[in-house]
Amino acid sequence: MIIFGTKGYLYQLAILTLVCGNCGNPSAHTLKKRVTKFTLFFVPLFPISTKYSTQCTFCGTEHKLTREQADQMQAQAAGGRSGQSYGQPQQPHQH
């Protein structure tokens, strides 16, 4: 008998101050990374899916990002102004 499946992991990469594309308020947004890993006998072996998103702390709207956008936002947060930065997302993101 072989026991296999998946397990999800959620990582908070940064907290950014952005203008929300949904509610229009400048508020804190959490930059998140969700990784789904294949497990064999409850041991996570390798990632099968990685997704990035930001979530507005004011209205709760979550916007999906590409890996490049997430890397850029994380570098912006690490490199500047006490871990926070202002900026409007370049384009509206799908939910």
Coordinates of C-alpha atoms in Angstrom, one line a residue:
M1 CA 0.0 0.0 0.0
I2 CA 1.3 3.4 -1.0
I3 CA 0.0 6.6 0.6
F4 CA 0.5 9.8 -1.4
G5 CA -1.2 13.2 -1.8
T6 CA -0.5 16.9 -1.6
K7 CA 0.1 19.4 1.1
G8 CA -0.1 23.2 0.9
Y9 CA 2.2 25.7 2.4
L10 CA 1.6 29.5 2.8
Y11 CA 4.5 31.9 3.1
Q12 CA 4.3 35.6 3.9
L13 CA 7.1 37.3 1.9
A14 CA 6.6 41.0 2.6
I15 CA 4.2 43.7 3.7
L16 CA 3.9 46.6 1.2
T17 CA 1.9 49.8 1.3
L18 CA 0.1 50.0 -2.1
V19 CA -3.0 51.7 -3.5
C20 CA -5.6 48.9 -3.7
G21 CA -7.0 48.4 -7.3
N22 CA -10.4 47.4 -5.8
C23 CA -11.2 49.9 -3.0
G24 CA -8.7 52.7 -4.0
N25 CA -7.3 53.0 -0.4
P26 CA -3.6 53.2 0.2
S27 CA -3.2 50.4 2.7
A28 CA -0.9 47.5 3.7
H29 CA -0.9 44.5 1.4
T30 CA 0.6 41.2 2.3
L31 CA 2.7 39.5 -0.4
K32 CA 2.1 35.8 -0.2
K33 CA 3.5 32.6 -1.8
R34 CA 1.4 29.4 -1.9
V35 CA 3.3 26.2 -2.6
T36 CA 1.6 22.8 -3.1
K37 CA 4.0 19.8 -2.6
F38 CA 3.6 16.2 -3.6
T39 CA 3.8 13.9 -0.5
L40 CA 4.7 10.3 -0.3
F41 CA 3.9 8.6 3.1
F42 CA 3.2 12.2 4.5
V43 CA 6.7 13.4 3.5
P44 CA 6.7 16.4 1.2
L45 CA 9.0 15.6 -1.7
F46 CA 8.8 18.3 -4.4
P47 CA 6.6 21.3 -5.3
I48 CA 4.0 20.8 -8.0
S49 CA 2.5 24.3 -7.9
T50 CA 3.6 27.8 -6.8
K51 CA 1.3 30.8 -6.8
Y52 CA 1.9 34.4 -5.7
S53 CA -0.6 37.0 -4.6
T54 CA -1.2 40.2 -2.7
Q55 CA -4.1 40.8 -0.3
C56 CA -5.4 44.2 0.7
T57 CA -5.7 44.5 4.5
F58 CA -8.5 47.1 4.1
C59 CA -11.0 45.3 1.9
G60 CA -9.6 41.8 1.8
T61 CA -9.3 41.6 -2.0
E62 CA -6.6 39.2 -3.3
H63 CA -4.8 39.9 -6.5
K64 CA -2.8 37.2 -8.3
L65 CA 0.7 37.9 -9.5
T66 CA 3.3 36.4 -11.7
R67 CA 6.6 35.2 -10.2
E68 CA 8.4 38.2 -11.8
Q69 CA 6.0 40.7 -10.3
A70 CA 6.3 39.1 -6.9
D71 CA 10.1 39.1 -7.1
Q72 CA 10.0 42.8 -8.1
M73 CA 7.7 43.7 -5.2
Q74 CA 9.8 41.7 -2.7
A75 CA 13.0 43.4 -3.9
Q76 CA 11.3 46.8 -3.6
A77 CA 10.2 46.0 0.0
A78 CA 13.7 44.7 1.0
G79 CA 15.5 47.6 -0.6
G80 CA 13.6 50.6 0.4
R81 CA 12.0 52.8 3.0
S82 CA 11.7 50.6 6.1
G83 CA 10.3 47.6 4.2
Q84 CA 7.4 49.7 2.8
S85 CA 6.9 51.3 -0.5
Y86 CA 4.2 53.2 -2.4
G87 CA 3.1 52.3 -5.8
Q88 CA 0.1 51.5 -7.9
P89 CA 0.1 48.0 -9.5
Q90 CA 1.0 48.3 -13.1
Q91 CA -2.2 46.7 -14.4
P92 CA -5.4 45.4 -12.8
H93 CA -5.1 41.8 -11.7
Q94 CA -7.8 39.1 -12.1
H95 CA -9.2 37.5 -9.0

